[in-house]
Coordinates of C-alpha atoms and ligand atoms in Angstrom, one line a residue:
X1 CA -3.8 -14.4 -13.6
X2 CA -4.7 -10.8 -14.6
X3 CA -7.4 -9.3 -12.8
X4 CA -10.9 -8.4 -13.6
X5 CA -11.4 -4.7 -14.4
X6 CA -13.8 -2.7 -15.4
X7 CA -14.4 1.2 -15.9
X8 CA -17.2 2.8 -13.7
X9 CA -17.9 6.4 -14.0
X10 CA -14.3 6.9 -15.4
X11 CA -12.8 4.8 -12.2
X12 CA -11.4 1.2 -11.9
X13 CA -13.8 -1.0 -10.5
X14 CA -13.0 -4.9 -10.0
X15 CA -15.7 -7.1 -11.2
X16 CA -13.8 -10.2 -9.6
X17 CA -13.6 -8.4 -6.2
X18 CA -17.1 -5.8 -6.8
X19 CA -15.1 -3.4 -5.2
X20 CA -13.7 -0.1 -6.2
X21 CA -9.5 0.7 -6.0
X22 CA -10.2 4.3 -4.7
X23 CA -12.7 6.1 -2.9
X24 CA -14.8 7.4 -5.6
X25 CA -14.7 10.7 -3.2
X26 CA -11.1 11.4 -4.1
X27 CA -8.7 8.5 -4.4
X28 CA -5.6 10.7 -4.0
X29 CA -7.2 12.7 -0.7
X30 CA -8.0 9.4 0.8
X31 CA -4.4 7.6 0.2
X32 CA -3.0 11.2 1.7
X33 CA -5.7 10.9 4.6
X34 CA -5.5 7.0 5.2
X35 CA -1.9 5.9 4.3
X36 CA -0.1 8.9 4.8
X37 CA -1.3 11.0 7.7
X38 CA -2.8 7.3 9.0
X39 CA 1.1 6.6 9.7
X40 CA 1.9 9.5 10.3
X41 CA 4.2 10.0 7.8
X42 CA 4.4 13.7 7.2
X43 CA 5.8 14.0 10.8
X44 CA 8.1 11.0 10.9
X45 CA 9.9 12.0 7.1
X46 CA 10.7 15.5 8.6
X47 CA 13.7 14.1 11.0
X48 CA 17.2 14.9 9.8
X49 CA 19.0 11.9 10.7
X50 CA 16.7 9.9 8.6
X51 CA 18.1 7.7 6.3
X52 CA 16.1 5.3 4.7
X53 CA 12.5 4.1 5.7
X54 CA 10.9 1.0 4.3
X55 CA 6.9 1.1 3.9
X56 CA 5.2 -2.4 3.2
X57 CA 2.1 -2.8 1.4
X58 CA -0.9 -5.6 0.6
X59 CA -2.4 -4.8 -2.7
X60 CA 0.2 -2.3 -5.4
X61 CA -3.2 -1.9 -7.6
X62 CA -3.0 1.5 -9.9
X63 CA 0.5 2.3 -8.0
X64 CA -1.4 5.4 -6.4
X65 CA -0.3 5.0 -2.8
X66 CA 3.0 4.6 -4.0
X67 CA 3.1 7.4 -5.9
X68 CA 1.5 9.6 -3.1
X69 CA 4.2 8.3 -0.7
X70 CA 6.7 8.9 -3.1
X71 CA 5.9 12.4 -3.8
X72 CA 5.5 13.5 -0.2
X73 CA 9.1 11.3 0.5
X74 CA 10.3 13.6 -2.0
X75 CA 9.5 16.6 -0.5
X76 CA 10.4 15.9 2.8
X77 CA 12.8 13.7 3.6
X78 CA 16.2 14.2 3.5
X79 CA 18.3 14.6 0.0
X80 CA 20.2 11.4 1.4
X81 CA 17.9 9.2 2.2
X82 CA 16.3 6.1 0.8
X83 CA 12.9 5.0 0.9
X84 CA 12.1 1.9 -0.1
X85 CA 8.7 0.7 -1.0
X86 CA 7.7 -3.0 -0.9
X87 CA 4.5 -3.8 -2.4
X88 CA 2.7 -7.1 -2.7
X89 CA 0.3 -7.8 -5.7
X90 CA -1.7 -10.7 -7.0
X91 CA -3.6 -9.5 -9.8
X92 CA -1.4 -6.9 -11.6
X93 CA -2.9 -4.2 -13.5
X94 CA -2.3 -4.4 -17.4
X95 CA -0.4 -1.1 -18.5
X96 CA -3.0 0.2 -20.4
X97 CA -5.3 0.1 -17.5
X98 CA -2.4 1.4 -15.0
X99 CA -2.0 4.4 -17.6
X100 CA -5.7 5.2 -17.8
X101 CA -6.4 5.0 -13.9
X102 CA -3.0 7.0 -13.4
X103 CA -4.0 9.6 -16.1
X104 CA -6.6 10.6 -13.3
X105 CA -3.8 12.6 -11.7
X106 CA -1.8 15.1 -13.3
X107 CA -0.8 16.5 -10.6
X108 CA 1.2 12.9 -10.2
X109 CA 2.2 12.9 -14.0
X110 CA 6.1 13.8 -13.0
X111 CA 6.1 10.6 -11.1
X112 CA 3.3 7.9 -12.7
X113 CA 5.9 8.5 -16.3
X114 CA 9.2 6.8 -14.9
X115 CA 6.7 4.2 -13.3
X116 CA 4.6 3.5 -16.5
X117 CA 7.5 3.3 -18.3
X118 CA 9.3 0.8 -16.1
X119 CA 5.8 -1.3 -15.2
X120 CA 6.4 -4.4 -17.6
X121 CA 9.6 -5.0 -15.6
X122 CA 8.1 -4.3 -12.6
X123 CA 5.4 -7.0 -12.9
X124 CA 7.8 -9.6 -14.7
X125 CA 5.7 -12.7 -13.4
X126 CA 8.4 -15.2 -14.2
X127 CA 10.2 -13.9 -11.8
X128 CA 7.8 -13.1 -8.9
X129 CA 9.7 -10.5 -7.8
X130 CA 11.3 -7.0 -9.6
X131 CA 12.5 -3.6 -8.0
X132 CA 13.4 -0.7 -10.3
X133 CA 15.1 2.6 -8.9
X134 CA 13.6 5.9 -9.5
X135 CA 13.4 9.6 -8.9
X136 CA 17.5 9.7 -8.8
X137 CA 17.7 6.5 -6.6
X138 CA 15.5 8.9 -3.9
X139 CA 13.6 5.6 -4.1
X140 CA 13.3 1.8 -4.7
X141 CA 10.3 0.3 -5.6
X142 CA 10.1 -3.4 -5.5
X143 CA 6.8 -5.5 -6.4
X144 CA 6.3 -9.2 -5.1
X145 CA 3.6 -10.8 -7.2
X146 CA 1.5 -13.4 -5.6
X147 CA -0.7 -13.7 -2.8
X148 CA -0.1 -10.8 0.4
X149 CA 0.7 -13.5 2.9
X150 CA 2.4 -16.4 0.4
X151 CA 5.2 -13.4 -0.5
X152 CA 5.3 -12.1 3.0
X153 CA 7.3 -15.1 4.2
X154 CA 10.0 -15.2 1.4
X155 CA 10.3 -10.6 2.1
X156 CA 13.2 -10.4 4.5
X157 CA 12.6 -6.3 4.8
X158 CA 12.0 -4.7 8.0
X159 CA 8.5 -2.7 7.7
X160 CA 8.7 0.9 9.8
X161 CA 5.0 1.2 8.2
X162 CA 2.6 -0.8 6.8
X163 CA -0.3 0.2 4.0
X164 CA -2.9 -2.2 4.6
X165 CA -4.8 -2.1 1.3
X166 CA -6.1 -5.0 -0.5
X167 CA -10.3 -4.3 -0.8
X168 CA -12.6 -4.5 1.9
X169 CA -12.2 -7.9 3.9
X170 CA -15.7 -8.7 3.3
X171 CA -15.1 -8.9 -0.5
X172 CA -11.9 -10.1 0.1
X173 CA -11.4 -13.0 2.6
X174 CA -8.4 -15.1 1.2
X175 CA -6.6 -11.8 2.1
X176 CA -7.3 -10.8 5.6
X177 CA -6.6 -13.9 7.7
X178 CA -4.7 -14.6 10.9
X179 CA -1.6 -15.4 8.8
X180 CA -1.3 -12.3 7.2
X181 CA -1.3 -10.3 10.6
X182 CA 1.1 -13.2 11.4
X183 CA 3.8 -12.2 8.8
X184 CA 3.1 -8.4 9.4
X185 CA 4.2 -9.0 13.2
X186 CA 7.5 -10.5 12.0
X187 CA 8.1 -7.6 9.4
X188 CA 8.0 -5.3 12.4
X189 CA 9.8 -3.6 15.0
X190 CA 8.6 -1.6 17.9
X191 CA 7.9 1.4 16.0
X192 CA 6.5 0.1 13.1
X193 CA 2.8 1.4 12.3
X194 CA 0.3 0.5 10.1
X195 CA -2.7 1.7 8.4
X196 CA -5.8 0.5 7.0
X197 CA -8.9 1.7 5.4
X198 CA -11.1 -0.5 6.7
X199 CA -12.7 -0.7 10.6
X200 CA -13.9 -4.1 10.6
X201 CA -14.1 -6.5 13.9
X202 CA -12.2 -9.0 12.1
X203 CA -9.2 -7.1 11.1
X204 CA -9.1 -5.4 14.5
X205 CA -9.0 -8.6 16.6
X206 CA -6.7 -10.3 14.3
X207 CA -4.1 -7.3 14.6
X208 CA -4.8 -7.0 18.0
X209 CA -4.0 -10.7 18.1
X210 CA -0.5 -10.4 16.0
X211 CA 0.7 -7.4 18.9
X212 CA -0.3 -4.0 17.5
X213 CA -1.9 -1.7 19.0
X214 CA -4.9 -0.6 17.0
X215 CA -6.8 2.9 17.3
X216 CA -9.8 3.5 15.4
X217 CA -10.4 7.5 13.7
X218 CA -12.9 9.0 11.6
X219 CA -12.6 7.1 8.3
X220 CA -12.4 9.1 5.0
X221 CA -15.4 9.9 2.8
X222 CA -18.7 7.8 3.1
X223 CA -16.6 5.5 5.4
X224 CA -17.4 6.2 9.2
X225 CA -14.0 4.4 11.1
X226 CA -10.6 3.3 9.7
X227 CA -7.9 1.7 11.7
X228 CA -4.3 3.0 12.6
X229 CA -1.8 1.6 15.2
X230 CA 1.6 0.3 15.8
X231 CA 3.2 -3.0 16.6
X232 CA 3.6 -3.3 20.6
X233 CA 4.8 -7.2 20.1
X234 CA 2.7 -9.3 21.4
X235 CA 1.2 -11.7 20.1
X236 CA -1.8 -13.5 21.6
X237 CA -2.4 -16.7 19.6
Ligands
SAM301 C1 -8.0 -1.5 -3.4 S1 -6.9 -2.2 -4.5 C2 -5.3 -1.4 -4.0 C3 -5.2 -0.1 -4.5 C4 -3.7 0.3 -4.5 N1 -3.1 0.3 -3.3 C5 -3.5 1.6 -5.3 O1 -2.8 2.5 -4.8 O2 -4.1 1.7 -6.3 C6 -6.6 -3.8 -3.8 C7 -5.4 -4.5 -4.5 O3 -5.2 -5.7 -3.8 C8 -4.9 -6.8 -4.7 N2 -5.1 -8.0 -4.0 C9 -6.3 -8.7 -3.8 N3 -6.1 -9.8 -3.1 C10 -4.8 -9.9 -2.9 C11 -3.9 -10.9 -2.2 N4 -4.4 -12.0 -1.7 N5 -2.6 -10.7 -2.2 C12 -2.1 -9.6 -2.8 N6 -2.8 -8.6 -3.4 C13 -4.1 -8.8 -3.5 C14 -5.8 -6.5 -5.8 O4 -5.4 -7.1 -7.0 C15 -5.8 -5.0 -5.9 O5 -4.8 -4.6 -6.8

């Protein structure tokens, strides 16, 4: 099932979900502020000995997180390493709608042209899953369609971070439920972080619940809190 989209002001909005895929602020400033910096990733991708790093993430949408963690992965870690970039998607983007929500960014265009042109095998829904190589094998992207917590428990990778996108749980409630906190607590290991968006109760408690530890911090834009944390192991339910 393709999801609904619609264009609002020149952005993607989803009429199934009423919710946006970016900040309307600046999507690529809040992936940088949220995702990124969230997990701290600009620190972590400067050690030398690193030599691959897997990220983990509920909701591939327009491809711009990835993109944004590519190009930082790019420009920091080491020549070597591997990062490889697992990403879980239920409604995939048509490619004429990924190419006019990536054309936003042209600072990105080096890196959304391998990706547009390797989307169709990307989001082969026969098979529900697809990785393609790119950037000189710097990094390996593979897409699981289906739902985020459904996937989850057929992904045997090893999460060091987690981007915990997906729309805001209050538009989104099949997403954000115990079980998906569940399967992120087995896709983690005591230095694994995540980072989310969104501040609400729900989301808190339940990661709480699965064993992170969760710290709240200004949010980006209009939002006031996001949450940001890392898995301490255990689980209270
Ligand atoms: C806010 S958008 C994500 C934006 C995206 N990370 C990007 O960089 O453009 C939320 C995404 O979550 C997907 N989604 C919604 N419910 C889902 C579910 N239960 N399982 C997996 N993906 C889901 C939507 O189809 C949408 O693409």
């Amino acid at each position: 099932m393709r999801e609904q989209l619609a264009w609002r002001d020149g952005l993607p909005y989803s009429t199934k979900f009423q919710d946006v895929y970016f900040s309307s602020d600046n999507g690529l400033l809040e992936t940088e502020y949220v995702f990124l910096q969230g997990n701290d990733l600009p620190t972590r991708w400067q050690q030398t000995d690193l030599n691959h790093f897997t990220i983990i993430e509920t909701g591939f949408g327009t491809g711009l997180n990835f993109l944004c963690a590519a190009r930082l992965w790019l420009a920091s870690a080491p020549k070597h390493a591997v990062l490889h970039f697992v990403s879980v998607e239920k409604y995939p983007l048509e490619l004429s709608d990924i190419s006019t929500a990536l054309a936003l960014w042209p600072e990105l265009t080096d890196l959304s042209t391998p990706l547009i042109h390797q989307y169709e095998t990307l989001m082969n829904t026969k098979a529900n899953t697809s990785s393609i190589s790119l950037y000189n094998h710097r990094v390996q992207l593979s897409v699981y369609t289906g739902d985020a917590t459904e996937q989850l428990a057929c992904i045997s990778n090893i999460a060091d971070a987690w981007f915990l996108d997906g729309f805001a749980p209050a538009k989104n409630p099949e997403m954000w439920h115990s079980g998906l906190f569940s399967e992120m607590a087995k896709h983690a290991h005591p230095s694994t972080t995540f980072a989310t968006f969104t501040s609400a109760g729900d989301v808190r408690r339940g990661l709480i619940n699965a064993g992170f530890k969760v710290n709240k911090r200004a949010g980006f834009g209009k939002k006031r809190e996001m949450l940001c944390g890392e898995f301490i192991g255990t689980q209270h339910d």
